[in-house]
CSV table of C-alpha atoms and ligand atoms in Angstrom, one decimal:
chain,number,residue,atom,x,y,z
E,68,MET,CA,1.9,15.9,-14.8
E,69,SER,CA,4.0,15.9,-11.5
E,70,PHE,CA,7.8,15.1,-11.6
E,71,LEU,CA,7.1,11.6,-9.9
E,72,ASN,CA,4.8,10.8,-12.7
E,73,VAL,CA,3.1,8.1,-10.8
E,74,GLU,CA,-0.6,9.5,-11.1
E,75,ASN,CA,-2.9,6.8,-12.4
E,76,LYS,CA,0.1,4.1,-12.2
E,77,ASN,CA,-0.6,1.1,-10.4
E,78,PHE,CA,1.5,-0.1,-7.1
E,79,LEU,CA,1.5,-3.7,-5.5
E,80,ILE,CA,2.3,-2.7,-2.1
E,81,THR,CA,3.2,-5.6,0.5
E,82,GLY,CA,4.0,-5.2,4.2
E,83,VAL,CA,1.5,-2.5,5.8
E,84,ALA,CA,0.7,-4.2,9.3
E,85,ASN,CA,0.0,-0.8,10.6
E,86,LYS,CA,0.5,2.9,10.4
E,87,LYS,CA,4.1,2.9,11.6
E,88,SER,CA,5.0,0.6,8.8
E,89,ILE,CA,7.7,1.5,6.1
E,90,ALA,CA,4.9,0.3,3.2
E,91,TYR,CA,2.1,2.4,4.9
E,92,ALA,CA,4.2,5.7,4.8
E,93,VAL,CA,5.1,4.6,0.9
E,94,ALA,CA,1.4,3.9,0.3
E,95,LYS,CA,0.5,6.8,1.9
E,96,THR,CA,2.6,9.1,-0.3
E,97,LEU,CA,1.9,7.1,-3.5
E,98,SER,CA,-1.9,7.8,-3.1
E,99,ASP,CA,-1.7,11.3,-2.5
E,100,GLU,CA,0.4,11.4,-5.5
E,101,GLY,CA,-2.8,9.8,-7.7
E,102,ALA,CA,-1.5,6.3,-7.7
E,103,ASN,CA,-3.6,3.4,-7.8
E,104,LEU,CA,-2.8,1.0,-5.2
E,105,PHE,CA,-3.2,-2.8,-4.7
E,106,PHE,CA,-2.4,-4.3,-1.4
E,107,SER,CA,-1.2,-7.5,-0.3
E,108,VAL,CA,-1.0,-8.4,3.5
E,109,GLN,CA,-0.6,-11.5,5.8
E,110,THR,CA,-3.4,-11.9,8.0
E,111,GLU,CA,-7.0,-11.0,7.9
E,112,ALA,CA,-6.6,-8.8,10.5
E,113,GLN,CA,-4.3,-6.5,8.8
E,114,GLN,CA,-6.9,-7.1,5.5
E,115,ALA,CA,-9.4,-5.4,7.5
E,116,LYS,CA,-7.4,-2.7,8.9
E,117,ILE,CA,-5.8,-1.6,5.5
E,118,GLN,CA,-9.3,-1.8,3.8
E,119,GLU,CA,-10.5,0.8,6.5
E,120,LEU,CA,-7.4,2.8,5.7
E,121,PHE,CA,-7.8,2.6,1.9
E,122,PRO,CA,-11.6,1.8,1.3
E,123,THR,CA,-11.4,2.1,-2.0
E,124,ARG,CA,-8.2,0.2,-2.9
E,125,PRO,CA,-8.1,-4.3,-3.3
E,126,VAL,CA,-6.4,-5.7,-0.2
E,127,TYR,CA,-5.3,-9.4,-1.3
E,128,LEU,CA,-4.4,-11.9,1.1
E,129,CYS,CA,-1.2,-13.5,0.9
E,130,ASP,CA,1.3,-15.4,3.3
E,131,VAL,CA,4.7,-15.6,1.3
E,132,ALA,CA,5.3,-18.8,3.2
E,133,ASN,CA,2.5,-20.4,1.1
E,134,GLU,CA,3.3,-20.7,-2.8
E,135,ASP,CA,-0.4,-21.4,-3.4
E,136,GLN,CA,-1.3,-17.8,-2.2
E,137,ILE,CA,1.8,-16.1,-4.1
E,138,LYS,CA,0.1,-17.7,-7.6
E,139,SER,CA,-3.5,-16.4,-6.5
E,140,LEU,CA,-2.0,-12.9,-5.8
E,141,GLY,CA,-0.6,-13.3,-9.3
E,142,GLN,CA,-3.8,-14.1,-10.8
E,143,HIS,CA,-5.7,-11.5,-8.9
E,144,LEU,CA,-3.5,-8.8,-10.2
E,145,LYS,CA,-3.8,-10.2,-13.7
E,146,ASN,CA,-7.5,-9.5,-13.4
E,147,ASP,CA,-7.8,-6.7,-11.3
E,148,ALA,CA,-4.5,-4.3,-12.2
E,149,GLN,CA,-3.8,-5.8,-15.7
E,150,GLU,CA,-0.4,-4.0,-15.4
E,151,ILE,CA,1.8,-2.9,-12.2
E,152,HIS,CA,4.3,-0.1,-12.9
E,153,GLY,CA,5.7,-0.9,-9.3
E,154,PHE,CA,6.2,-3.6,-6.7
E,155,LEU,CA,7.2,-2.5,-2.9
E,156,HIS,CA,8.3,-6.0,-1.0
E,157,SER,CA,8.6,-4.8,2.9
E,158,ILE,CA,8.2,-7.9,4.3
E,159,ALA,CA,11.0,-9.7,6.9
E,160,PHE,CA,10.4,-12.2,9.4
E,161,ALA,CA,12.9,-14.0,11.9
E,162,ASN,CA,12.2,-16.0,15.1
E,163,PHE,CA,13.5,-14.1,18.0
E,164,LYS,CA,11.3,-15.3,20.8
E,165,ASP,CA,14.5,-17.0,22.5
E,166,GLY,CA,16.3,-13.8,22.1
E,167,ILE,CA,19.6,-13.6,19.7
E,168,LYS,CA,21.5,-16.7,19.9
E,169,PRO,CA,25.4,-17.0,19.1
E,170,PHE,CA,25.0,-17.2,15.2
E,171,HIS,CA,26.2,-20.8,15.1
E,172,GLU,CA,23.4,-21.9,17.1
E,173,THR,CA,21.1,-20.5,14.6
E,174,SER,CA,18.7,-23.8,13.8
E,175,TRP,CA,18.1,-24.7,9.9
E,176,GLU,CA,14.2,-24.5,10.7
E,177,ASP,CA,14.5,-20.9,11.8
E,178,PHE,CA,17.1,-20.0,9.2
E,179,ALA,CA,15.0,-21.9,6.4
E,180,GLN,CA,11.8,-20.0,7.3
E,181,SER,CA,13.2,-16.4,7.6
E,182,SER,CA,15.0,-17.2,4.1
E,183,GLN,CA,11.6,-18.3,3.0
E,184,ILE,CA,9.9,-15.0,4.2
E,185,SER,CA,12.4,-12.3,3.9
E,186,LEU,CA,14.4,-13.3,0.8
E,187,TYR,CA,13.0,-16.4,-1.4
E,188,SER,CA,9.4,-14.6,-1.2
E,189,LEU,CA,11.1,-11.6,-3.4
E,190,VAL,CA,11.7,-14.1,-5.8
E,191,ALA,CA,8.6,-15.9,-6.1
E,192,LEU,CA,6.6,-13.1,-6.1
E,193,SER,CA,8.4,-11.3,-9.0
E,194,ARG,CA,8.3,-14.7,-10.9
E,195,ASN,CA,4.3,-14.7,-10.4
E,196,LEU,CA,3.9,-11.1,-11.3
E,197,LYS,CA,6.4,-11.7,-14.3
E,198,ASP,CA,3.5,-10.9,-16.9
E,199,VAL,CA,1.7,-8.3,-15.0
E,200,PHE,CA,5.0,-6.0,-14.7
E,201,HIS,CA,5.1,-3.2,-17.1
E,202,PRO,CA,8.1,-3.6,-19.5
E,203,SER,CA,10.0,-0.7,-17.1
E,204,ALA,CA,8.4,-1.8,-14.0
E,205,SER,CA,10.3,-0.7,-10.5
E,206,VAL,CA,10.6,-3.3,-7.8
E,207,VAL,CA,12.1,-2.5,-4.4
E,208,ALA,CA,12.9,-4.6,-1.5
E,209,LEU,CA,13.4,-2.9,2.0
E,210,SER,CA,17.1,-3.9,3.5
E,211,ILE,CA,18.9,-2.7,6.3
E,212,SER,CA,21.9,-0.5,6.1
E,213,ASN,CA,24.5,-2.7,7.5
E,214,THR,CA,24.5,-6.5,6.8
E,215,ARG,CA,27.2,-6.9,8.8
E,216,ALA,CA,25.9,-5.6,11.9
E,217,THR,CA,25.5,-8.4,14.5
E,218,ASN,CA,22.8,-7.4,16.5
E,219,TYR,CA,20.3,-7.9,13.8
E,220,GLY,CA,20.7,-12.1,14.3
E,221,TYR,CA,20.7,-14.4,11.7
E,222,LEU,CA,18.6,-12.0,9.7
E,223,GLY,CA,21.6,-10.1,8.8
E,224,PRO,CA,23.2,-12.7,6.3
E,225,ILE,CA,20.0,-13.2,4.8
E,226,LYS,CA,18.7,-9.6,3.9
E,227,ALA,CA,22.8,-9.8,2.4
E,228,ALA,CA,21.6,-12.4,0.2
E,229,LEU,CA,18.4,-10.1,-0.8
E,230,ASP,CA,20.7,-7.4,-1.2
E,231,SER,CA,22.4,-9.8,-3.8
E,232,SER,CA,19.5,-11.0,-5.2
E,233,VAL,CA,18.4,-7.6,-6.6
E,234,ALA,CA,21.3,-7.9,-9.2
E,235,PHE,CA,20.5,-11.1,-9.9
E,236,LEU,CA,16.6,-10.3,-10.9
E,237,SER,CA,17.4,-7.5,-12.7
E,238,LYS,CA,19.9,-10.0,-14.7
E,239,SER,CA,17.7,-12.5,-15.1
E,240,PHE,CA,14.6,-10.3,-16.2
E,241,SER,CA,16.9,-7.7,-18.4
E,242,SER,CA,16.7,-10.8,-21.1
E,243,PHE,CA,12.8,-9.8,-21.8
E,244,SER,CA,12.0,-6.5,-20.2
E,245,GLU,CA,13.6,-3.4,-18.6
E,246,VAL,CA,12.1,-4.3,-15.3
E,247,ARG,CA,14.4,-2.8,-12.4
E,248,PHE,CA,15.2,-4.7,-8.9
E,249,ASN,CA,16.9,-2.2,-6.4
E,250,ALA,CA,17.3,-2.9,-2.5
E,251,LEU,CA,16.6,0.2,-0.2
E,252,CYS,CA,18.8,-0.5,2.9
E,253,ALA,CA,17.6,1.5,5.7
E,254,GLY,CA,18.9,2.7,8.9
E,255,PRO,CA,17.0,1.8,12.3
E,256,LEU,CA,13.3,3.2,12.4
E,257,LYS,CA,10.7,2.7,15.1
E,258,THR,CA,8.6,0.1,13.6
E,259,THR,CA,6.4,-3.3,14.8
E,260,ALA,CA,9.0,-5.3,13.2
E,261,SER,CA,12.2,-3.6,14.5
E,262,ALA,CA,10.4,-3.7,17.8
E,263,GLY,CA,10.5,-7.6,17.6
E,264,ILE,CA,14.6,-7.6,17.7
E,265,PRO,CA,15.9,-8.0,21.0
E,266,GLY,CA,17.7,-4.9,22.7
E,267,TYR,CA,16.5,-3.2,19.4
E,268,VAL,CA,15.3,0.3,21.6
E,269,LYS,CA,18.8,0.8,22.8
E,270,ASN,CA,20.7,0.2,19.5
E,271,TYR,CA,17.9,2.8,18.1
E,272,LEU,CA,19.2,5.4,20.5
E,273,PHE,CA,22.4,4.7,20.0
E,274,ALA,CA,22.4,4.8,16.2
E,275,GLU,CA,20.4,8.3,16.6
E,276,LYS,CA,23.9,9.4,18.0
E,277,LEU,CA,25.9,8.0,15.1
E,278,THR,CA,23.6,10.1,12.7
E,279,LEU,CA,25.8,13.1,11.5
E,280,ARG,CA,22.9,15.4,12.3
E,281,LYS,CA,22.4,13.7,15.7
E,282,ARG,CA,18.4,13.2,14.8
E,283,ALA,CA,17.1,9.8,14.0
E,284,LEU,CA,16.1,8.6,10.7
E,285,THR,CA,12.4,8.6,9.9
E,286,THR,CA,10.2,6.5,8.4
E,287,GLU,CA,8.9,9.0,6.3
E,288,GLU,CA,12.6,9.6,4.6
E,289,VAL,CA,13.1,6.1,3.9
E,290,ALA,CA,9.4,6.1,2.3
E,291,ASN,CA,10.2,9.3,0.5
E,292,ALA,CA,13.3,7.2,-0.9
E,293,ALA,CA,11.2,4.3,-2.3
E,294,VAL,CA,8.8,6.5,-4.0
E,295,PHE,CA,11.5,7.6,-6.0
E,296,LEU,CA,12.9,4.3,-6.6
E,297,LEU,CA,9.4,2.7,-7.4
E,298,SER,CA,8.9,5.9,-10.0
E,299,GLU,CA,10.3,6.3,-13.5
E,300,ARG,CA,12.4,9.2,-12.3
E,301,SER,CA,15.2,6.3,-10.7
E,302,SER,CA,15.2,5.0,-14.3
E,303,GLY,CA,18.9,4.3,-14.4
E,304,ILE,CA,19.2,2.9,-11.0
E,305,THR,CA,18.9,-0.9,-11.1
E,306,ALA,CA,20.6,-3.7,-9.6
E,307,SER,CA,21.6,-1.7,-7.1
E,308,CYS,CA,21.5,-1.1,-2.9
E,309,VAL,CA,20.9,2.5,-1.8
E,310,VAL,CA,21.6,3.4,1.6
E,311,VAL,CA,19.3,5.5,3.3
E,312,ASP,CA,21.3,6.1,7.1
E,313,ALA,CA,21.4,9.8,8.1
E,314,GLY,CA,25.3,9.0,7.4
E,315,MET,CA,25.6,6.7,10.3
E,316,SER,CA,28.0,4.5,8.1
E,317,ALA,CA,30.2,7.3,7.6
E,318,ASN,CA,30.4,8.3,11.6
E,319,TYR,CA,31.5,4.7,13.3
E,320,PHE,CA,34.0,6.9,15.2
E,321,ASP,CA,31.9,9.9,16.5
E,322,GLU,CA,33.9,12.1,18.6
E,323,SER,CA,30.9,12.7,21.4
E,324,VAL,CA,30.4,8.7,21.4
E,325,VAL,CA,33.7,7.9,21.5
E,326,GLU,CA,34.3,10.8,24.0
E,327,LYS,CA,31.8,9.2,26.5
E,328,SER,CA,33.2,5.6,25.7
E,329,THR,CA,36.9,6.2,26.9
E,330,LEU,CA,36.0,8.2,30.1
H,1148,NAD,P1,6.7,-4.0,9.9
H,1148,NAD,O1,6.3,-4.9,10.8
H,1148,NAD,O2,5.4,-2.8,9.8
H,1148,NAD,O3,6.3,-4.5,8.5
H,1148,NAD,C1,6.5,-5.9,8.1
H,1148,NAD,C2,5.9,-6.5,7.7
H,1148,NAD,O4,6.4,-8.1,7.2
H,1148,NAD,C3,4.5,-7.0,8.2
H,1148,NAD,O5,3.4,-6.4,7.5
H,1148,NAD,C4,4.2,-8.4,8.1
H,1148,NAD,O6,2.9,-8.8,8.1
H,1148,NAD,C5,5.1,-8.7,7.0
H,1148,NAD,N1,5.4,-10.2,6.9
H,1148,NAD,C6,5.9,-11.1,7.9
H,1148,NAD,N2,5.9,-12.3,7.2
H,1148,NAD,C7,5.1,-12.5,6.6
H,1148,NAD,C8,4.4,-13.6,5.6
H,1148,NAD,N3,4.8,-15.0,6.0
H,1148,NAD,N4,3.9,-13.1,4.4
H,1148,NAD,C9,3.4,-11.6,4.2
H,1148,NAD,N5,3.7,-10.8,5.1
H,1148,NAD,C10,4.8,-10.9,6.1
H,1148,NAD,O7,8.0,-3.6,10.0
H,1148,NAD,P2,9.0,-2.4,8.8
H,1148,NAD,O8,9.7,-2.1,9.6
H,1148,NAD,O9,7.7,-1.9,7.8
H,1148,NAD,O10,9.1,-3.5,7.9
H,1148,NAD,C11,9.0,-3.8,6.6
H,1148,NAD,C12,10.6,-3.9,6.0
H,1148,NAD,O11,11.5,-2.9,6.5
H,1148,NAD,C13,11.4,-5.5,6.3
H,1148,NAD,O12,12.0,-6.0,5.6
H,1148,NAD,C14,12.3,-4.8,7.2
H,1148,NAD,O13,13.6,-5.6,7.4
H,1148,NAD,C15,12.7,-3.8,6.7
H,1148,NAD,N6,13.3,-2.5,7.7
H,1148,NAD,C16,13.4,-2.2,8.6
H,1148,NAD,C17,13.6,-1.5,9.4
H,1148,NAD,C18,13.5,-0.9,10.6
H,1148,NAD,O14,14.2,-0.4,11.4
H,1148,NAD,N7,12.2,-0.8,11.1
H,1148,NAD,C19,15.1,-0.8,8.7
H,1148,NAD,C20,15.7,-1.3,7.4
H,1148,NAD,C21,14.7,-2.3,6.8
């Protein structure tokens, strides 16, 4: 038995869009460790791509903006997996097609759509997986390292609500199980979702300068932390927000950055 003990255990992985996705790196590591993976993706194009990457594993379609599709995902997993030991929620969407507007200009339509997909889907999926979860299953939701970083636009407050939701879900599931819910709060990475945030590339390069080691955070580093949180080795951690940011949040006044900006 390996330290993580994920061999032959069942994991639901959401949010694999391509090989750059955080969820892909999590899936790859879990698969290498002998876990059984069950995928849920948003589109048929993703379904075909993931099926190619993991030919022996089931890939279900579930647009989380659609309550019926969430319900049928629960049914599929009941039939095919019977029991799920871990669930990775790696889904977010915000409509930035007109750039980042001043926060007070956020429309209700955009805010509601982003909340449904990026936040409420964790609650809806968890409810529909309730009977499939192993009594001590682990749920991990991808969040951001600083929900007050205003360059994220209105996704910031929605991620803050996601961070809070893991405490509420841990509490509500504790009345009948030991299912754990945690948020993994990652610093900036290079993925398709992040590329959609206006001004992201420059901010990503700036963030690298703010890491204590002066080397950008990698998707694999975030995925490794996710695998640990999904495994039974993190059994004492629940209702928590675990930050993975290579020390960025402790280095706001990095000497070399301060020096350059005060020349
Ligand atoms: P990604 O684009 O690879 O993944 C985002 C996923 O969300 C995609 O697979 C997309 O299909 C899915 N999605 C969007 N709307 C959906 C819907 N209606 N139904 C089902 N799925 C839907 O990018 P990623 O960076 O791997 O993002 C994964 C998670 O990590 C997100 O929650 C993101 O906010 C978070 N995160 C990313 C970074 C970063 O810098 N990339 C940092 C911290 C947190």
